[in-house]
């Protein structure tokens, strides 16, 4: 079982940038992803990266603005051109089984969550 500890996040104005980090000890052999959940909405997968770090996936809502990467035991989410609709609690997750990258049931280890708030 992996331990995922998140850092980063905070408040920013629209058009700004933030970087989230996820220290994921024990997850080098697992695919990793970032999910987010806004109040009253379901948790959605927004970005994922494979074990080697050479394949990435993005939700249409963040494609071209967000970048997922990994180095050793840490996974990053660089978020540019943030919009108010990006406001949510963000979670990193480690994949447990083969399956769609954006389906949360395939992930069994989760970070504690970090709030991102974008004001207009």
Coordinates of N, CA and C in Angstrom, one line a residue:
X1 N 0.8 -1.2 0.0 CA 0.0 0.0 0.0 C 0.9 1.2 0.0
X2 N 0.5 2.2 -0.8 CA 1.3 3.4 -0.9 C 0.8 4.5 0.0
X3 N 1.7 5.4 0.4 CA 1.3 6.5 1.2 C 1.4 7.8 0.3
X4 N 0.4 8.5 0.1 CA 0.4 9.6 -0.8 C 0.1 10.9 0.0
X5 N 1.1 11.8 -0.1 CA 1.0 13.1 0.7 C 1.1 14.2 -0.3
X6 N 0.0 15.0 -0.3 CA -0.1 16.1 -1.3 C 0.4 17.4 -0.7
X7 N 0.8 18.3 -1.6 CA 1.2 19.7 -1.2 C 0.9 20.6 -2.4
X8 N 0.9 21.9 -2.1 CA 0.6 22.8 -3.2 C -0.9 23.3 -3.1
X9 N -1.4 23.9 -4.1 CA -2.8 24.3 -4.1 C -2.9 25.7 -3.5
X10 N -4.1 26.2 -3.3 CA -4.3 27.5 -2.7 C -5.3 28.3 -3.6
X11 N -5.2 29.6 -3.4 CA -6.1 30.5 -4.1 C -5.3 31.3 -5.2
X12 N -5.9 31.5 -6.3 CA -5.3 32.3 -7.4 C -6.4 32.9 -8.2
X13 N -6.0 34.0 -8.9 CA -7.0 34.6 -9.8 C -7.0 33.9 -11.2
X14 N -8.1 34.1 -11.9 CA -8.2 33.5 -13.2 C -7.1 33.9 -14.1
X15 N -6.6 32.9 -14.8 CA -5.4 33.1 -15.6 C -4.1 32.8 -15.0
X16 N -4.1 32.5 -13.7 CA -2.9 32.2 -12.9 C -2.5 30.8 -13.0
X17 N -1.5 30.4 -12.3 CA -0.9 29.1 -12.3 C -0.7 28.5 -10.9
X18 N -0.8 27.2 -10.8 CA -0.4 26.5 -9.6 C 0.2 25.2 -9.9
X19 N 1.0 24.7 -9.0 CA 1.5 23.3 -9.1 C 1.2 22.5 -7.9
X20 N 0.6 21.4 -8.1 CA 0.3 20.4 -7.1 C 1.4 19.3 -7.1
X21 N 1.8 18.9 -5.9 CA 2.7 17.8 -5.8 C 2.1 16.6 -5.0
X22 N 2.6 15.4 -5.3 CA 2.1 14.3 -4.6 C 3.3 13.4 -4.3
X23 N 3.7 13.3 -3.1 CA 4.8 12.4 -2.7 C 4.2 11.0 -2.5
X24 N 4.6 10.1 -3.4 CA 3.9 8.8 -3.5 C 4.9 7.7 -3.2
X25 N 5.3 7.6 -2.0 CA 6.2 6.5 -1.6 C 5.6 5.1 -1.9
X26 N 6.4 4.3 -2.6 CA 5.9 3.0 -2.9 C 5.0 2.9 -4.2
X27 N 5.0 3.9 -5.0 CA 4.1 3.9 -6.1 C 4.9 4.0 -7.5
X28 N 6.2 3.7 -7.5 CA 6.9 3.8 -8.7 C 6.4 2.9 -9.8
X29 N 5.9 1.7 -9.4 CA 5.4 0.7 -10.3 C 4.0 0.8 -10.7
X30 N 3.3 1.9 -10.3 CA 1.9 2.1 -10.5 C 1.6 3.3 -11.3
X31 N 0.5 3.2 -12.1 CA 0.0 4.4 -12.8 C -0.5 5.4 -11.7
X32 N -0.4 6.7 -12.0 CA -0.9 7.7 -11.1 C -1.8 8.6 -11.8
X33 N -2.7 9.3 -11.0 CA -3.7 10.2 -11.6 C -4.0 11.3 -10.6
X34 N -4.6 12.3 -11.2 CA -5.2 13.4 -10.4 C -6.7 13.4 -10.7
X35 N -7.4 13.5 -9.6 CA -8.9 13.7 -9.7 C -9.2 15.0 -9.0
X36 N -10.4 15.5 -9.3 CA -10.9 16.6 -8.5 C -12.4 16.5 -8.3
X37 N -12.8 17.2 -7.2 CA -14.3 17.1 -6.9 C -14.7 18.5 -6.4
X38 N -15.6 19.1 -7.2 CA -16.2 20.3 -6.8 C -17.5 20.1 -6.0
X39 N -17.9 21.0 -5.1 CA -19.1 20.9 -4.3 C -20.3 20.5 -5.1
X40 N -21.0 19.4 -4.7 CA -22.2 19.0 -5.4 C -21.9 18.2 -6.6
X41 N -20.7 18.0 -7.0 CA -20.4 17.2 -8.2 C -19.6 15.9 -7.9
X42 N -19.6 15.1 -8.9 CA -18.9 13.8 -8.8 C -17.4 14.0 -8.9
X43 N -16.6 13.1 -8.3 CA -15.2 13.2 -8.5 C -14.9 12.8 -10.0
X44 N -14.0 13.6 -10.6 CA -13.7 13.4 -12.0 C -12.2 13.3 -12.2
X45 N -11.8 12.3 -13.0 CA -10.4 12.2 -13.4 C -10.0 13.3 -14.4
X46 N -8.9 13.9 -14.1 CA -8.5 15.0 -15.0 C -7.1 14.8 -15.7
X47 N -6.3 13.9 -15.1 CA -5.0 13.6 -15.7 C -4.4 12.4 -15.1
X48 N -3.7 11.6 -16.0 CA -3.1 10.4 -15.5 C -1.8 10.2 -16.2
X49 N -0.9 9.4 -15.6 CA 0.4 9.1 -16.2 C 0.8 7.7 -15.9
X50 N 1.4 7.0 -16.9 CA 1.8 5.6 -16.7 C 3.0 5.5 -15.9
X51 N 3.4 4.2 -15.7 CA 4.5 3.9 -14.8 C 5.8 4.6 -15.2
X52 N 6.1 4.5 -16.5 CA 7.3 5.0 -17.1 C 7.3 6.5 -17.2
X53 N 6.1 7.1 -17.2 CA 6.0 8.6 -17.3 C 6.0 9.1 -18.8
X54 N 5.9 8.1 -19.7 CA 5.9 8.5 -21.1 C 4.5 8.6 -21.8
X55 N 3.5 8.1 -21.1 CA 2.1 8.2 -21.6 C 1.3 9.0 -20.6
X56 N 0.6 10.0 -21.1 CA -0.3 10.8 -20.3 C -1.7 10.9 -20.9
X57 N -2.6 11.1 -20.0 CA -4.0 11.2 -20.4 C -4.6 12.5 -19.7
X58 N -5.5 13.2 -20.5 CA -6.1 14.4 -19.9 C -7.6 14.4 -20.2
X59 N -8.4 14.9 -19.3 CA -9.7 15.3 -19.6 C -9.8 16.4 -20.6
X60 N -10.8 16.5 -21.4 CA -10.9 17.6 -22.3 C -11.0 18.9 -21.6
X61 N -11.5 19.0 -20.5 CA -11.7 20.3 -19.7 C -10.3 20.9 -19.3
X62 N -9.3 20.1 -19.3 CA -8.0 20.6 -18.8 C -6.9 20.5 -19.9
X63 N -7.2 19.8 -21.0 CA -6.2 19.5 -22.0 C -5.6 20.8 -22.5
X64 N -4.3 20.9 -22.6 CA -3.6 22.1 -23.1 C -3.3 23.1 -22.0
X65 N -3.9 22.9 -20.8 CA -3.7 23.8 -19.7 C -3.0 23.2 -18.6
X66 N -3.2 21.9 -18.3 CA -2.6 21.2 -17.2 C -1.6 20.2 -17.8
X67 N -0.6 19.9 -17.0 CA 0.5 18.9 -17.3 C 0.8 18.1 -16.2
X68 N 0.7 16.8 -16.4 CA 1.0 15.8 -15.3 C 2.4 15.3 -15.6
X69 N 3.2 15.1 -14.6 CA 4.6 14.5 -14.7 C 4.9 13.8 -13.5
X70 N 6.0 13.0 -13.6 CA 6.4 12.3 -12.4 C 8.0 12.2 -12.4
X71 N 8.5 12.2 -11.2 CA 10.0 12.1 -11.1 C 10.2 11.3 -9.8
X72 N 10.8 10.2 -9.9 CA 11.1 9.3 -8.8 C 9.7 9.0 -8.1
X73 N 9.6 9.4 -6.8 CA 8.4 9.1 -6.0 C 7.4 10.2 -6.0
X74 N 7.6 11.2 -6.8 CA 6.7 12.4 -6.8 C 5.9 12.6 -8.1
X75 N 4.7 12.9 -8.0 CA 3.8 13.2 -9.2 C 3.4 14.6 -9.1
X76 N 3.5 15.3 -10.2 CA 3.1 16.7 -10.2 C 1.9 17.0 -11.1
X77 N 1.3 18.1 -10.8 CA 0.2 18.6 -11.7 C 0.5 20.1 -11.9
X78 N 0.9 20.5 -13.0 CA 1.1 21.9 -13.3 C -0.1 22.4 -14.0
X79 N -0.7 23.5 -13.4 CA -2.0 24.0 -13.9 C -1.8 25.4 -14.3
X80 N -2.0 25.7 -15.6 CA -1.8 27.0 -16.2 C -3.2 27.5 -16.6
X81 N -3.3 28.8 -16.8 CA -4.5 29.5 -17.3 C -5.7 29.0 -16.5
X82 N -5.6 29.0 -15.2 CA -6.7 28.5 -14.4 C -8.0 29.3 -14.6
X83 N -9.1 28.6 -14.4 CA -10.4 29.2 -14.6 C -11.3 29.0 -13.3
X84 N -12.3 29.8 -13.1 CA -13.1 29.6 -11.9 C -13.7 28.2 -11.8
X85 N -14.0 27.6 -13.0 CA -14.6 26.3 -13.0 C -13.6 25.2 -12.6
X86 N -12.3 25.6 -12.4 CA -11.3 24.6 -11.9 C -11.3 24.6 -10.4
X87 N -12.1 25.4 -9.8 CA -12.2 25.4 -8.3 C -12.7 24.0 -7.8
X88 N -12.0 23.4 -7.0 CA -12.3 22.0 -6.5 C -11.3 21.6 -5.5
X89 N -11.6 20.4 -4.9 CA -10.6 19.7 -4.1 C -9.9 18.7 -5.0
X90 N -8.6 18.8 -5.0 CA -7.8 17.9 -5.9 C -7.2 16.8 -5.1
X91 N -7.2 15.6 -5.7 CA -6.7 14.4 -5.1 C -5.7 13.7 -6.1
X92 N -4.6 13.2 -5.6 CA -3.8 12.3 -6.3 C -4.2 10.9 -5.9
X93 N -3.9 9.9 -6.9 CA -4.3 8.6 -6.6 C -3.4 7.6 -7.3
X94 N -3.2 6.4 -6.7 CA -2.3 5.4 -7.3 C -3.2 4.2 -7.8
X95 N -2.9 3.8 -9.0 CA -3.8 2.8 -9.6 C -3.6 1.4 -9.1
X96 N -4.7 0.7 -8.9 CA -4.6 -0.7 -8.3 C -4.8 -1.8 -9.4
X97 N -5.5 -1.4 -10.5 CA -5.9 -2.5 -11.4 C -6.0 -1.8 -12.8
X98 N -5.9 -2.7 -13.8 CA -6.0 -2.2 -15.2 C -7.5 -1.7 -15.4
X99 N -7.6 -0.7 -16.1 CA -8.9 -0.1 -16.4 C -8.8 1.3 -16.8
X100 N -10.0 1.9 -17.1 CA -10.0 3.3 -17.6 C -9.3 4.2 -16.6
X101 N -8.5 5.1 -17.2 CA -7.6 5.9 -16.3 C -8.4 6.9 -15.5
X102 N -9.6 7.2 -15.9 CA -10.4 8.3 -15.3 C -11.5 7.8 -14.4
X103 N -11.5 6.5 -14.1 CA -12.5 5.9 -13.3 C -11.9 5.6 -11.9
X104 N -12.4 6.2 -10.9 CA -11.8 6.2 -9.5 C -11.8 4.9 -8.9
X105 N -12.7 4.0 -9.3 CA -12.7 2.6 -8.7 C -11.5 1.8 -9.0
X106 N -10.7 2.2 -10.0 CA -9.5 1.5 -10.3 C -8.3 1.9 -9.4
X107 N -8.5 2.9 -8.6 CA -7.5 3.4 -7.7 C -7.8 3.1 -6.3
X108 N -6.8 2.7 -5.5 CA -7.0 2.3 -4.2 C -6.2 3.0 -3.1
X109 N -5.3 3.9 -3.6 CA -4.6 4.7 -2.6 C -4.8 6.2 -3.0
X110 N -5.1 7.0 -2.0 CA -5.5 8.4 -2.3 C -4.7 9.4 -1.4
X111 N -4.4 10.5 -2.0 CA -3.9 11.6 -1.1 C -5.0 12.2 -0.3
X112 N -4.6 13.1 0.6 CA -5.5 13.7 1.5 C -6.4 14.8 0.9
X113 N -6.0 15.2 -0.3 CA -6.8 16.3 -0.9 C -6.2 17.7 -0.6
X114 N -6.3 18.5 -1.6 CA -5.8 19.9 -1.5 C -6.8 20.8 -2.2
X115 N -7.1 21.9 -1.6 CA -8.1 22.8 -2.2 C -7.4 23.8 -3.2
X116 N -8.1 23.9 -4.4 CA -7.7 24.9 -5.4 C -8.9 25.8 -5.6
X117 N -8.7 27.1 -5.4 CA -9.8 28.1 -5.6 C -9.3 29.1 -6.6
X118 N -10.1 29.3 -7.6 CA -9.8 30.3 -8.7 C -10.9 31.3 -8.7
X119 N -10.5 32.6 -8.5 CA -11.4 33.7 -8.5 C -11.4 34.4 -9.8
X120 N -12.6 35.0 -10.2 CA -12.7 35.7 -11.5 C -12.3 37.1 -11.3

